[in-house]
Amino acid sequence: MVHTPDGTADGAVARAKPWYRQLYVQVLVAIVIGIVLGWRWPDLGTSMEPIGTTFVAAMKMLIGPIVFLTILGGIAGVADLKKVGRTGVKALVYFQAGTVVAMAVGLVAINVFPLGEGVHADVGELELSGDAGQYVEKGEHQHWWEFLTNLVPDSFFGAFVEGDILQVIFLAVIFGIALKMVGKAGEPLIASVNRLTEVVFTVLSFVMKAAPLGAFGAMAFAIGKFGLSTLTSLGSLILLFYVTSILFVVVVLGGVLAAYVRLNIFQLLRHFKEELLLVLGTSTAEPALPGLMRKLQSMGVDRPTAGLVVPTGYSFNLDGAAIYLSLATLYIAQATDTPLSAGQQLGLLAVMLLTSKGAAGVAGGGFIALTATLSTVGHVPAAGIMLVFGIDKFMSECRALVNFCGNAVATLVVARWENTLDLARARRVLAGDEGDGESPSEAGSGAGSPAEPVRDEADEDRPLPVHDTSASVASPHSA
């Protein structure tokens, strides 16, 4: 029996919900209202900031426990621990390949349309102030290998308090392996983990009911504070970034998805419409992380793969940030009349591969990575980030959207690579033949929710703790 958002057993009931009760419609309306409010009454729009930040904070509060419990339960339920390591290695290989391609796309775009030429910015007149100055200072002292040394938290709870996803992943993997190795002694704990996961997703469903309010507050504040007029100052650069990002998602990600996974990128985007609108409204992909994992599982990706690849990708597979990093770096070079040959640009790409990892999971990581790149290269002035700092808010939405899409595709690719994707189920879900693939008990959240998170008809008579993973937790029909 498949439980629907309202607790019934008929998926048709959920699909028959009035349009105004659909989360994505509510979020879209809230975004439009926020834009109008911030545009017409900037002061009032700016005062809406606490609404948006409180919602994002509430979501971030749950991300650590969700990531920890999902990875812990997934690893503990895998029949062969070698599979976990193999999945992780394949994911990292794909992440690196995707990052290279994304950065190369950014370099090509800014070379074809050299928008920085003719700016002739005087570096001596660029003053670093506010957050920009702090990012430059951090970036100049940032080392690419620090993400490795920062993997180990100062304390167990420190990782959750700081919200460091990489540290949470590290703890989850260690504890998951330990639970698996202790055998039967760990089975009661695995059962508790599965039940606690349901509780956390129930809390998530409560929080997600406030998603329209969060999107409204965040958008009203952004437009009220920065104003639509900011778009005109460097509108051509913003437009180039958006067009490049759209082409990357449709052509590159869509091509990989079609050629290897045999799925349609437009159907996938429609499937994640609630999450994409949430990302657009809040300018960050983090609130959509739980929904991404849940909907991927509902498509037929097994629980261990989704639980490991998605959170890791949120730190290592940032396609939108990679495009922005290469495009912004070359724009600054052009604007400051710093010539870069083709060989130097390739060297720049190699440097960015390292510096981008060094800023993983750090607040303001994009600018820190940008500054670290400029400082490492040496001949492109780091103060040049002031040329793009003012429009960063209007580019952050696009970065987050591309990051989200990149991780959705990455998880499907790795699952297909590992043969843990029920492709037939995925096609049915994307075609809308299985309730549009909504995760069970979504509770109107659009992000997935609590009850029976990864069970369907084939699981009905099986106890919740999953110890035998010869069949996928998320999809018993997995190949």
Short mmCIF file of C-alpha atoms in Angstrom, two decimals:
data_model
loop_
_atom_site.label_atom_id
_atom_site.label_comp_id
_atom_site.label_asym_id
_atom_site.label_seq_id
_atom_site.Cartn_x
_atom_site.Cartn_y
_atom_site.Cartn_z
CA MET A 1 0.00 0.00 0.00
CA VAL A 2 1.36 3.40 -0.96
CA HIS A 3 0.57 6.14 1.53
CA THR A 4 -0.21 9.52 0.08
CA PRO A 5 0.35 12.99 1.54
CA ASP A 6 -3.01 13.08 3.21
CA GLY A 7 -2.57 9.63 4.73
CA THR A 8 -4.80 7.77 2.31
CA ALA A 9 -3.83 4.71 0.34
CA ASP A 10 -4.84 5.92 -3.08
CA GLY A 11 -2.26 7.88 -5.05
CA ALA A 12 -5.05 9.30 -7.20
CA VAL A 13 -6.31 11.28 -4.24
CA ALA A 14 -3.01 13.16 -4.00
CA ARG A 15 -3.02 13.88 -7.72
CA ALA A 16 -6.57 15.23 -7.44
CA LYS A 17 -5.56 17.94 -4.94
CA PRO A 18 -6.75 21.41 -5.97
CA TRP A 19 -4.07 23.38 -7.78
CA TYR A 20 -3.92 26.02 -5.05
CA ARG A 21 -2.91 23.36 -2.51
CA GLN A 22 0.11 22.26 -4.55
CA LEU A 23 3.31 23.39 -2.86
CA TYR A 24 5.04 24.50 -6.06
CA VAL A 25 2.08 26.77 -6.91
CA GLN A 26 2.15 28.30 -3.44
CA VAL A 27 5.91 28.88 -3.61
CA LEU A 28 5.66 30.41 -7.10
CA VAL A 29 2.92 32.80 -5.98
CA ALA A 30 4.95 33.70 -2.89
CA ILE A 31 8.02 34.48 -5.02
CA VAL A 32 5.99 36.78 -7.28
CA ILE A 33 4.47 38.58 -4.29
CA GLY A 34 7.93 38.94 -2.75
CA ILE A 35 9.34 40.46 -5.94
CA VAL A 36 6.48 42.97 -6.20
CA LEU A 37 6.75 43.92 -2.53
CA GLY A 38 10.52 44.40 -2.66
CA TRP A 39 10.25 46.42 -5.87
CA ARG A 40 7.40 48.73 -4.86
CA TRP A 41 8.19 49.07 -1.15
CA PRO A 42 11.92 48.41 -0.70
CA ASP A 43 12.01 49.22 3.01
CA LEU A 44 9.11 46.91 3.75
CA GLY A 45 10.68 44.21 1.57
CA THR A 46 14.00 44.50 3.40
CA SER A 47 12.20 44.06 6.72
CA MET A 48 10.98 40.65 5.53
CA GLU A 49 14.51 39.23 5.91
CA PRO A 50 13.83 37.40 9.21
CA ILE A 51 11.06 35.36 7.56
CA GLY A 52 13.38 34.00 4.90
CA THR A 53 16.39 33.47 7.15
CA THR A 54 14.30 31.71 9.81
CA PHE A 55 12.92 29.23 7.28
CA VAL A 56 16.38 28.52 5.84
CA ALA A 57 17.76 28.12 9.37
CA ALA A 58 14.99 25.64 10.20
CA MET A 59 15.83 23.61 7.10
CA LYS A 60 19.55 23.67 7.85
CA MET A 61 18.75 22.48 11.37
CA LEU A 62 17.36 19.27 9.88
CA ILE A 63 19.88 18.69 7.09
CA GLY A 64 22.62 17.39 9.41
CA PRO A 65 20.41 14.77 11.11
CA ILE A 66 18.83 13.76 7.79
CA VAL A 67 22.20 13.28 6.09
CA PHE A 68 23.62 11.42 9.09
CA LEU A 69 20.67 9.07 9.53
CA THR A 70 20.26 8.40 5.81
CA ILE A 71 23.91 7.53 5.24
CA LEU A 72 24.15 5.61 8.51
CA GLY A 73 21.08 3.50 7.74
CA GLY A 74 22.10 3.02 4.13
CA ILE A 75 25.61 1.79 4.87
CA ALA A 76 24.47 -0.40 7.76
CA GLY A 77 21.95 -2.05 5.46
CA VAL A 78 24.34 -2.78 2.59
CA ALA A 79 25.20 -6.44 2.17
CA ASP A 80 28.76 -5.74 0.98
CA LEU A 81 30.74 -2.81 2.39
CA LYS A 82 32.92 -2.85 -0.71
CA LYS A 83 29.89 -1.56 -2.58
CA VAL A 84 29.89 1.59 -0.45
CA GLY A 85 33.52 2.30 -1.25
CA ARG A 86 32.98 1.57 -4.91
CA THR A 87 29.99 3.90 -5.05
CA GLY A 88 31.96 6.65 -3.33
CA VAL A 89 34.90 6.36 -5.70
CA LYS A 90 32.67 6.39 -8.77
CA ALA A 91 30.83 9.42 -7.43
CA LEU A 92 34.07 11.35 -6.87
CA VAL A 93 35.29 10.44 -10.37
CA TYR A 94 32.07 11.73 -11.88
CA PHE A 95 32.18 14.87 -9.71
CA GLN A 96 35.67 15.74 -10.94
CA ALA A 97 34.75 15.12 -14.56
CA GLY A 98 31.61 17.22 -14.21
CA THR A 99 33.53 20.06 -12.56
CA VAL A 100 36.09 20.12 -15.37
CA VAL A 101 33.37 20.28 -18.02
CA ALA A 102 31.44 22.99 -16.16
CA MET A 103 34.56 25.15 -15.76
CA ALA A 104 35.48 24.61 -19.40
CA VAL A 105 31.99 25.73 -20.44
CA GLY A 106 32.42 28.91 -18.40
CA LEU A 107 35.81 29.62 -19.99
CA VAL A 108 34.44 29.09 -23.49
CA ALA A 109 31.47 31.39 -22.84
CA ILE A 110 33.55 34.32 -21.56
CA ASN A 111 36.07 33.88 -24.40
CA VAL A 112 33.35 33.91 -27.02
CA PHE A 113 31.72 36.92 -25.36
CA PRO A 114 34.59 38.87 -23.70
CA LEU A 115 32.38 41.22 -21.69
CA GLY A 116 35.26 42.41 -19.52
CA GLU A 117 37.15 43.94 -22.40
CA GLY A 118 36.73 47.68 -22.49
CA VAL A 119 36.02 48.03 -18.77
CA HIS A 120 39.63 49.07 -18.02
CA ALA A 121 39.12 48.94 -14.26
CA ASP A 122 41.80 50.62 -12.15
CA VAL A 123 42.80 48.06 -9.51
CA GLY A 124 44.17 50.81 -7.28
CA GLU A 125 40.70 52.34 -6.98
CA LEU A 126 38.98 49.09 -6.01
CA GLU A 127 38.44 49.14 -2.26
CA LEU A 128 37.71 45.93 -0.42
CA SER A 129 35.01 46.41 2.18
CA GLY A 130 32.51 44.44 4.24
CA ASP A 131 32.13 40.76 3.50
CA ALA A 132 34.22 41.05 0.35
CA GLY A 133 37.28 42.01 2.37
CA GLN A 134 36.76 39.06 4.71
CA TYR A 135 36.42 36.65 1.79
CA VAL A 136 39.61 37.94 0.21
CA GLU A 137 41.49 37.54 3.49
CA LYS A 138 40.23 33.96 3.90
CA GLY A 139 40.87 33.13 0.28
CA GLU A 140 44.47 34.35 0.36
CA HIS A 141 45.18 31.96 3.23
CA GLN A 142 43.05 29.10 1.92
CA HIS A 143 44.82 25.88 0.96
CA TRP A 144 43.26 23.29 -1.34
CA TRP A 145 44.03 20.44 1.04
CA GLU A 146 42.21 21.99 3.99
CA PHE A 147 38.97 20.20 3.10
CA LEU A 148 40.78 16.96 4.01
CA THR A 149 42.09 18.17 7.36
CA ASN A 150 38.70 19.71 8.19
CA LEU A 151 36.89 16.41 7.68
CA VAL A 152 37.40 15.44 11.32
CA PRO A 153 35.23 17.54 13.69
CA ASP A 154 36.45 18.75 17.07
CA SER A 155 33.61 16.83 18.69
CA PHE A 156 30.79 14.55 17.58
CA PHE A 157 28.12 17.20 18.04
CA GLY A 158 30.37 19.95 16.70
CA ALA A 159 29.71 18.86 13.12
CA PHE A 160 25.96 19.26 13.63
CA VAL A 161 26.29 22.53 15.51
CA GLU A 162 28.46 24.06 12.78
CA GLY A 163 26.35 22.55 10.01
CA ASP A 164 29.43 21.14 8.27
CA ILE A 165 28.01 18.54 5.88
CA LEU A 166 31.43 17.06 5.07
CA GLN A 167 32.05 16.34 8.74
CA VAL A 168 28.56 14.87 9.13
CA ILE A 169 29.21 12.58 6.15
CA PHE A 170 32.52 11.50 7.69
CA LEU A 171 30.84 10.62 11.00
CA ALA A 172 27.96 8.82 9.27
CA VAL A 173 30.31 6.67 7.17
CA ILE A 174 32.43 5.72 10.19
CA PHE A 175 29.43 4.83 12.35
CA GLY A 176 27.67 3.05 9.47
CA ILE A 177 30.67 0.80 8.86
CA ALA A 178 30.96 0.12 12.59
CA LEU A 179 27.28 -0.81 12.86
CA LYS A 180 27.65 -3.18 9.94
CA MET A 181 30.73 -4.85 11.37
CA VAL A 182 29.22 -5.61 14.79
CA GLY A 183 26.61 -7.83 13.13
CA LYS A 184 23.52 -8.85 15.06
CA ALA A 185 24.46 -6.66 18.01
CA GLY A 186 23.87 -3.61 15.84
CA GLU A 187 20.47 -4.66 14.48
CA PRO A 188 18.43 -2.98 17.25
CA LEU A 189 20.33 0.24 16.59
CA ILE A 190 19.67 -0.02 12.85
CA ALA A 191 15.97 -0.44 13.60
CA SER A 192 16.11 2.65 15.81
CA VAL A 193 17.90 4.61 13.09
CA ASN A 194 15.17 3.76 10.56
CA ARG A 195 12.41 4.79 12.94
CA LEU A 196 14.25 7.97 13.96
CA THR A 197 14.60 8.79 10.27
CA GLU A 198 10.82 8.69 9.98
CA VAL A 199 10.48 11.07 12.91
CA VAL A 200 12.95 13.53 11.41
CA PHE A 201 11.17 13.48 8.06
CA THR A 202 7.89 14.09 9.86
CA VAL A 203 9.42 17.21 11.41
CA LEU A 204 10.65 18.13 7.93
CA SER A 205 7.10 17.91 6.57
CA PHE A 206 6.00 20.39 9.27
CA VAL A 207 8.76 22.83 8.35
CA MET A 208 8.08 22.50 4.63
CA LYS A 209 4.56 23.82 5.12
CA ALA A 210 6.25 27.20 5.72
CA ALA A 211 8.18 27.04 2.42
CA PRO A 212 5.99 29.66 0.70
CA LEU A 213 6.57 32.06 3.58
CA GLY A 214 10.32 31.40 3.46
CA ALA A 215 10.47 32.00 -0.29
CA PHE A 216 8.40 35.18 0.06
CA GLY A 217 10.63 36.60 2.81
CA ALA A 218 13.89 35.76 1.04
CA MET A 219 12.78 37.20 -2.30
CA ALA A 220 11.24 40.37 -0.83
CA PHE A 221 14.44 41.04 1.09
CA ALA A 222 16.70 40.43 -1.94
CA ILE A 223 14.75 42.74 -4.24
CA GLY A 224 14.18 45.35 -1.53
CA LYS A 225 17.84 45.51 -0.51
CA PHE A 226 19.60 45.23 -3.85
CA GLY A 227 16.88 46.54 -6.15
CA LEU A 228 16.12 45.57 -9.71
CA SER A 229 18.29 48.49 -10.85
CA THR A 230 21.37 46.51 -9.82
CA LEU A 231 20.64 44.16 -12.68
CA THR A 232 21.29 46.89 -15.24
CA SER A 233 24.86 47.66 -14.10
CA LEU A 234 26.28 44.30 -15.13
CA GLY A 235 23.20 42.90 -16.82
CA SER A 236 25.18 41.48 -19.73
CA LEU A 237 27.37 39.41 -17.40
CA ILE A 238 24.34 38.13 -15.51
CA LEU A 239 22.63 37.27 -18.79
CA LEU A 240 25.71 35.43 -20.07
CA PHE A 241 25.91 33.41 -16.86
CA TYR A 242 22.23 32.46 -16.99
CA VAL A 243 22.31 31.51 -20.67
CA THR A 244 25.51 29.50 -20.20
CA SER A 245 24.01 27.72 -17.20
CA ILE A 246 20.80 26.87 -19.05
CA LEU A 247 22.77 25.47 -21.99
CA PHE A 248 24.92 23.45 -19.58
CA VAL A 249 21.86 21.90 -17.92
CA VAL A 250 19.99 21.19 -21.15
CA VAL A 251 22.87 20.21 -23.44
CA VAL A 252 25.59 18.80 -21.18
CA LEU A 253 23.59 17.34 -18.27
CA GLY A 254 20.69 16.49 -20.56
CA GLY A 255 23.04 14.79 -22.99
CA VAL A 256 24.67 12.69 -20.27
CA LEU A 257 21.27 11.76 -18.84
CA ALA A 258 19.89 10.76 -22.24
CA ALA A 259 22.98 8.94 -23.52
CA TYR A 260 23.89 6.98 -20.39
CA VAL A 261 20.82 6.79 -18.17
CA ARG A 262 18.26 6.95 -20.99
CA LEU A 263 16.09 9.52 -19.25
CA ASN A 264 14.75 12.91 -20.36
CA ILE A 265 16.14 16.04 -18.71
CA PHE A 266 12.91 18.00 -19.14
CA GLN A 267 10.88 15.28 -17.47
CA LEU A 268 13.42 15.26 -14.64
CA LEU A 269 13.13 19.04 -14.19
CA ARG A 270 9.35 18.74 -14.09
CA HIS A 271 9.65 15.98 -11.50
CA PHE A 272 11.65 18.30 -9.24
CA LYS A 273 9.60 21.45 -9.88
CA GLU A 274 8.79 21.97 -6.18
CA GLU A 275 12.43 21.72 -5.15
CA LEU A 276 13.62 23.95 -8.00
CA LEU A 277 11.15 26.68 -7.04
CA LEU A 278 12.23 26.37 -3.42
CA VAL A 279 15.86 26.80 -4.47
CA LEU A 280 14.92 29.80 -6.61
CA GLY A 281 13.05 31.44 -3.75
CA THR A 282 15.71 30.91 -1.08
CA SER A 283 18.84 31.28 -3.28
CA THR A 284 20.34 28.13 -1.81
CA ALA A 285 20.09 24.45 -2.69
CA GLU A 286 20.31 23.23 0.91
CA PRO A 287 16.56 23.32 1.75
CA ALA A 288 15.92 21.08 -1.26
CA LEU A 289 18.46 18.40 -0.26
CA PRO A 290 16.01 16.16 1.64
CA GLY A 291 13.48 16.35 -1.17
CA LEU A 292 16.13 15.47 -3.73
CA MET A 293 17.11 12.34 -1.84
CA ARG A 294 13.53 11.25 -1.25
CA LYS A 295 12.36 11.75 -4.83
CA LEU A 296 15.42 10.00 -6.24
CA GLN A 297 14.59 7.02 -4.04
CA SER A 298 10.99 7.11 -5.23
CA MET A 299 12.34 6.98 -8.81
CA GLY A 300 14.18 3.74 -8.12
CA VAL A 301 17.61 4.82 -6.88
CA ASP A 302 18.53 2.61 -3.94
CA ARG A 303 18.77 4.24 -0.54
CA PRO A 304 22.54 3.79 0.07
CA THR A 305 23.41 5.35 -3.31
CA ALA A 306 21.09 8.34 -2.90
CA GLY A 307 22.12 8.79 0.73
CA LEU A 308 25.83 8.82 -0.09
CA VAL A 309 26.01 10.57 -3.47
CA VAL A 310 23.62 13.47 -2.86
CA PRO A 311 25.13 14.87 0.38
CA THR A 312 28.68 14.38 -0.94
CA GLY A 313 27.72 16.08 -4.18
CA TYR A 314 26.48 19.11 -2.26
CA SER A 315 30.12 19.76 -1.35
CA PHE A 316 32.03 18.32 -4.32
CA ASN A 317 29.69 18.54 -7.30
CA LEU A 318 28.86 22.23 -7.63
CA ASP A 319 28.44 22.67 -11.37
CA GLY A 320 26.84 26.10 -11.08
CA ALA A 321 29.64 27.34 -8.85
CA ALA A 322 32.22 25.91 -11.26
CA ILE A 323 30.74 27.79 -14.22
CA TYR A 324 30.60 30.97 -12.17
CA LEU A 325 34.16 30.55 -10.92
CA SER A 326 35.73 30.24 -14.37
CA LEU A 327 33.52 32.89 -15.93
CA ALA A 328 34.09 35.43 -13.12
CA THR A 329 37.84 34.82 -12.99
CA LEU A 330 38.30 35.48 -16.68
CA TYR A 331 35.92 38.45 -16.59
CA ILE A 332 38.05 40.04 -13.85
CA ALA A 333 41.19 39.39 -15.89
CA GLN A 334 39.63 41.04 -18.92
CA ALA A 335 38.26 43.98 -16.92
CA THR A 336 41.64 44.66 -15.31
CA ASP A 337 43.47 44.37 -18.65
CA THR A 338 45.30 41.21 -17.54
CA PRO A 339 46.04 39.13 -20.66
CA LEU A 340 45.76 35.35 -20.32
CA SER A 341 46.91 33.00 -23.06
CA ALA A 342 45.13 29.73 -23.84
CA GLY A 343 47.82 27.84 -21.92
CA GLN A 344 47.43 30.11 -18.91
CA GLN A 345 43.68 29.60 -18.97
CA LEU A 346 44.13 25.83 -18.94
CA GLY A 347 46.50 26.25 -16.01
CA LEU A 348 43.86 28.40 -14.38
CA LEU A 349 41.36 25.57 -14.76
CA ALA A 350 43.75 23.17 -13.01
CA VAL A 351 44.18 25.64 -10.15
CA MET A 352 40.42 26.10 -9.83
CA LEU A 353 39.92 22.34 -9.50
CA LEU A 354 41.96 22.48 -6.31
CA THR A 355 40.89 25.82 -4.85
CA SER A 356 37.20 25.06 -5.36
CA LYS A 357 37.56 21.97 -3.17
CA GLY A 358 39.40 23.95 -0.52
CA ALA A 359 36.35 26.14 0.03
CA ALA A 360 33.83 23.29 0.14
CA GLY A 361 31.28 23.77 2.91
CA VAL A 362 32.62 27.20 3.92
CA ALA A 363 30.37 30.26 4.23
CA GLY A 364 31.03 32.51 1.27
CA GLY A 365 32.84 29.57 -0.32
CA GLY A 366 32.35 30.85 -3.86
CA PHE A 367 34.19 34.11 -3.23
CA ILE A 368 36.81 32.39 -1.09
CA ALA A 369 37.49 29.96 -3.94
CA LEU A 370 37.58 32.86 -6.41
CA THR A 371 40.05 34.78 -4.26
CA ALA A 372 42.15 31.68 -3.62
CA THR A 373 42.30 31.12 -7.38
CA LEU A 374 43.35 34.70 -8.12
CA SER A 375 45.92 34.64 -5.31
CA THR A 376 47.39 31.34 -6.53
CA VAL A 377 47.64 32.53 -10.13
CA GLY A 378 49.26 35.73 -8.92
CA HIS A 379 48.93 38.05 -11.89
CA VAL A 380 45.15 38.58 -11.70
CA PRO A 381 44.41 41.07 -8.86
CA ALA A 382 42.28 39.62 -6.05
CA ALA A 383 40.71 43.02 -5.46
CA GLY A 384 38.97 42.50 -8.78
CA ILE A 385 36.23 40.53 -7.03
CA MET A 386 34.68 43.92 -6.18
CA LEU A 387 33.72 44.14 -9.86
CA VAL A 388 31.31 41.22 -9.48
CA PHE A 389 30.52 41.37 -5.76
CA GLY A 390 27.53 43.67 -6.17
CA ILE A 391 25.65 41.37 -8.52
CA ASP A 392 26.46 38.13 -6.74
CA LYS A 393 23.00 37.94 -5.16
CA PHE A 394 21.38 37.82 -8.58
CA MET A 395 23.70 35.05 -9.70
CA SER A 396 23.40 32.93 -6.58
CA GLU A 397 19.95 31.65 -7.54
CA CYS A 398 21.25 30.35 -10.85
CA ARG A 399 24.31 28.76 -9.20
CA ALA A 400 22.09 26.96 -6.71
CA LEU A 401 19.68 25.75 -9.40
CA VAL A 402 22.49 24.34 -11.55
CA ASN A 403 24.12 22.75 -8.49
CA PHE A 404 20.82 21.06 -7.69
CA CYS A 405 20.31 19.79 -11.25
CA GLY A 406 23.91 18.58 -11.40
CA ASN A 407 23.51 16.50 -8.26
CA ALA A 408 20.22 15.00 -9.43
CA VAL A 409 21.86 13.87 -12.68
CA ALA A 410 25.04 12.75 -10.90
CA THR A 411 23.09 10.46 -8.56
CA LEU A 412 21.22 8.88 -11.45
CA VAL A 413 24.45 8.37 -13.40
CA VAL A 414 26.24 6.76 -10.45
CA ALA A 415 23.20 4.58 -9.68
CA ARG A 416 23.10 3.44 -13.29
CA TRP A 417 26.87 2.87 -13.21
CA GLU A 418 26.50 0.77 -10.06
CA ASN A 419 23.44 -1.02 -11.43
CA THR A 420 21.34 0.16 -8.46
CA LEU A 421 18.76 2.09 -10.49
CA ASP A 422 15.38 0.63 -11.35
CA LEU A 423 15.25 2.25 -14.79
CA ALA A 424 11.77 1.02 -15.63
CA ARG A 425 10.44 2.55 -12.42
CA ALA A 426 12.28 5.81 -13.08
CA ARG A 427 10.70 6.07 -16.53
CA ARG A 428 7.23 5.40 -15.14
CA VAL A 429 7.68 8.02 -12.44
CA LEU A 430 8.97 10.68 -14.83
CA ALA A 431 6.12 9.89 -17.22
CA GLY A 432 3.66 10.47 -14.38
CA ASP A 433 2.44 6.89 -14.28
CA GLU A 434 3.22 6.46 -10.55
CA GLY A 435 1.76 9.53 -8.93
CA ASP A 436 4.44 11.77 -10.45
CA GLY A 437 6.92 9.99 -8.24
CA GLU A 438 5.92 11.86 -5.13
CA SER A 439 7.63 10.41 -2.13
CA PRO A 440 5.31 8.74 0.34
CA SER A 441 3.77 10.93 3.03
CA GLU A 442 4.95 14.10 1.41
CA ALA A 443 2.46 16.00 3.46
CA GLY A 444 2.25 18.72 0.91
CA SER A 445 5.91 19.47 1.30
CA GLY A 446 7.20 18.69 -2.12
CA ALA A 447 10.39 17.69 -0.39
CA GLY A 448 9.47 14.30 0.78
CA SER A 449 8.49 13.38 4.22
CA PRO A 450 8.11 10.99 6.91
CA ALA A 451 5.97 7.99 6.91
CA GLU A 452 7.18 4.91 5.13
CA PRO A 453 9.89 6.91 3.37
CA VAL A 454 11.23 4.19 1.14
CA ARG A 455 8.64 1.45 1.18
CA ASP A 456 6.13 0.42 -1.46
CA GLU A 457 3.86 -2.56 -2.13
CA ALA A 458 6.71 -5.04 -2.22
CA ASP A 459 7.85 -3.87 1.21
CA GLU A 460 4.48 -4.01 2.94
CA ASP A 461 5.10 -7.25 4.82
CA ARG A 462 8.75 -6.59 5.53
CA PRO A 463 9.83 -5.09 8.88
CA LEU A 464 11.16 -1.55 8.79
CA PRO A 465 14.83 -2.33 9.65
CA VAL A 466 16.53 -3.29 6.43
CA HIS A 467 19.38 -5.72 6.90
CA ASP A 468 19.30 -7.58 3.65
CA THR A 469 20.12 -5.21 0.83
CA SER A 470 20.32 -7.65 -1.98
CA ALA A 471 17.20 -5.71 -2.87
CA SER A 472 17.31 -1.94 -2.82
CA VAL A 473 15.78 -0.22 0.15
CA ALA A 474 14.41 2.50 -2.05
CA SER A 475 13.38 0.24 -4.86
CA PRO A 476 12.91 -3.50 -4.39
CA HIS A 477 12.88 -3.82 -8.17
CA SER A 478 16.37 -2.43 -8.59
CA ALA A 479 18.59 -4.27 -11.00
#
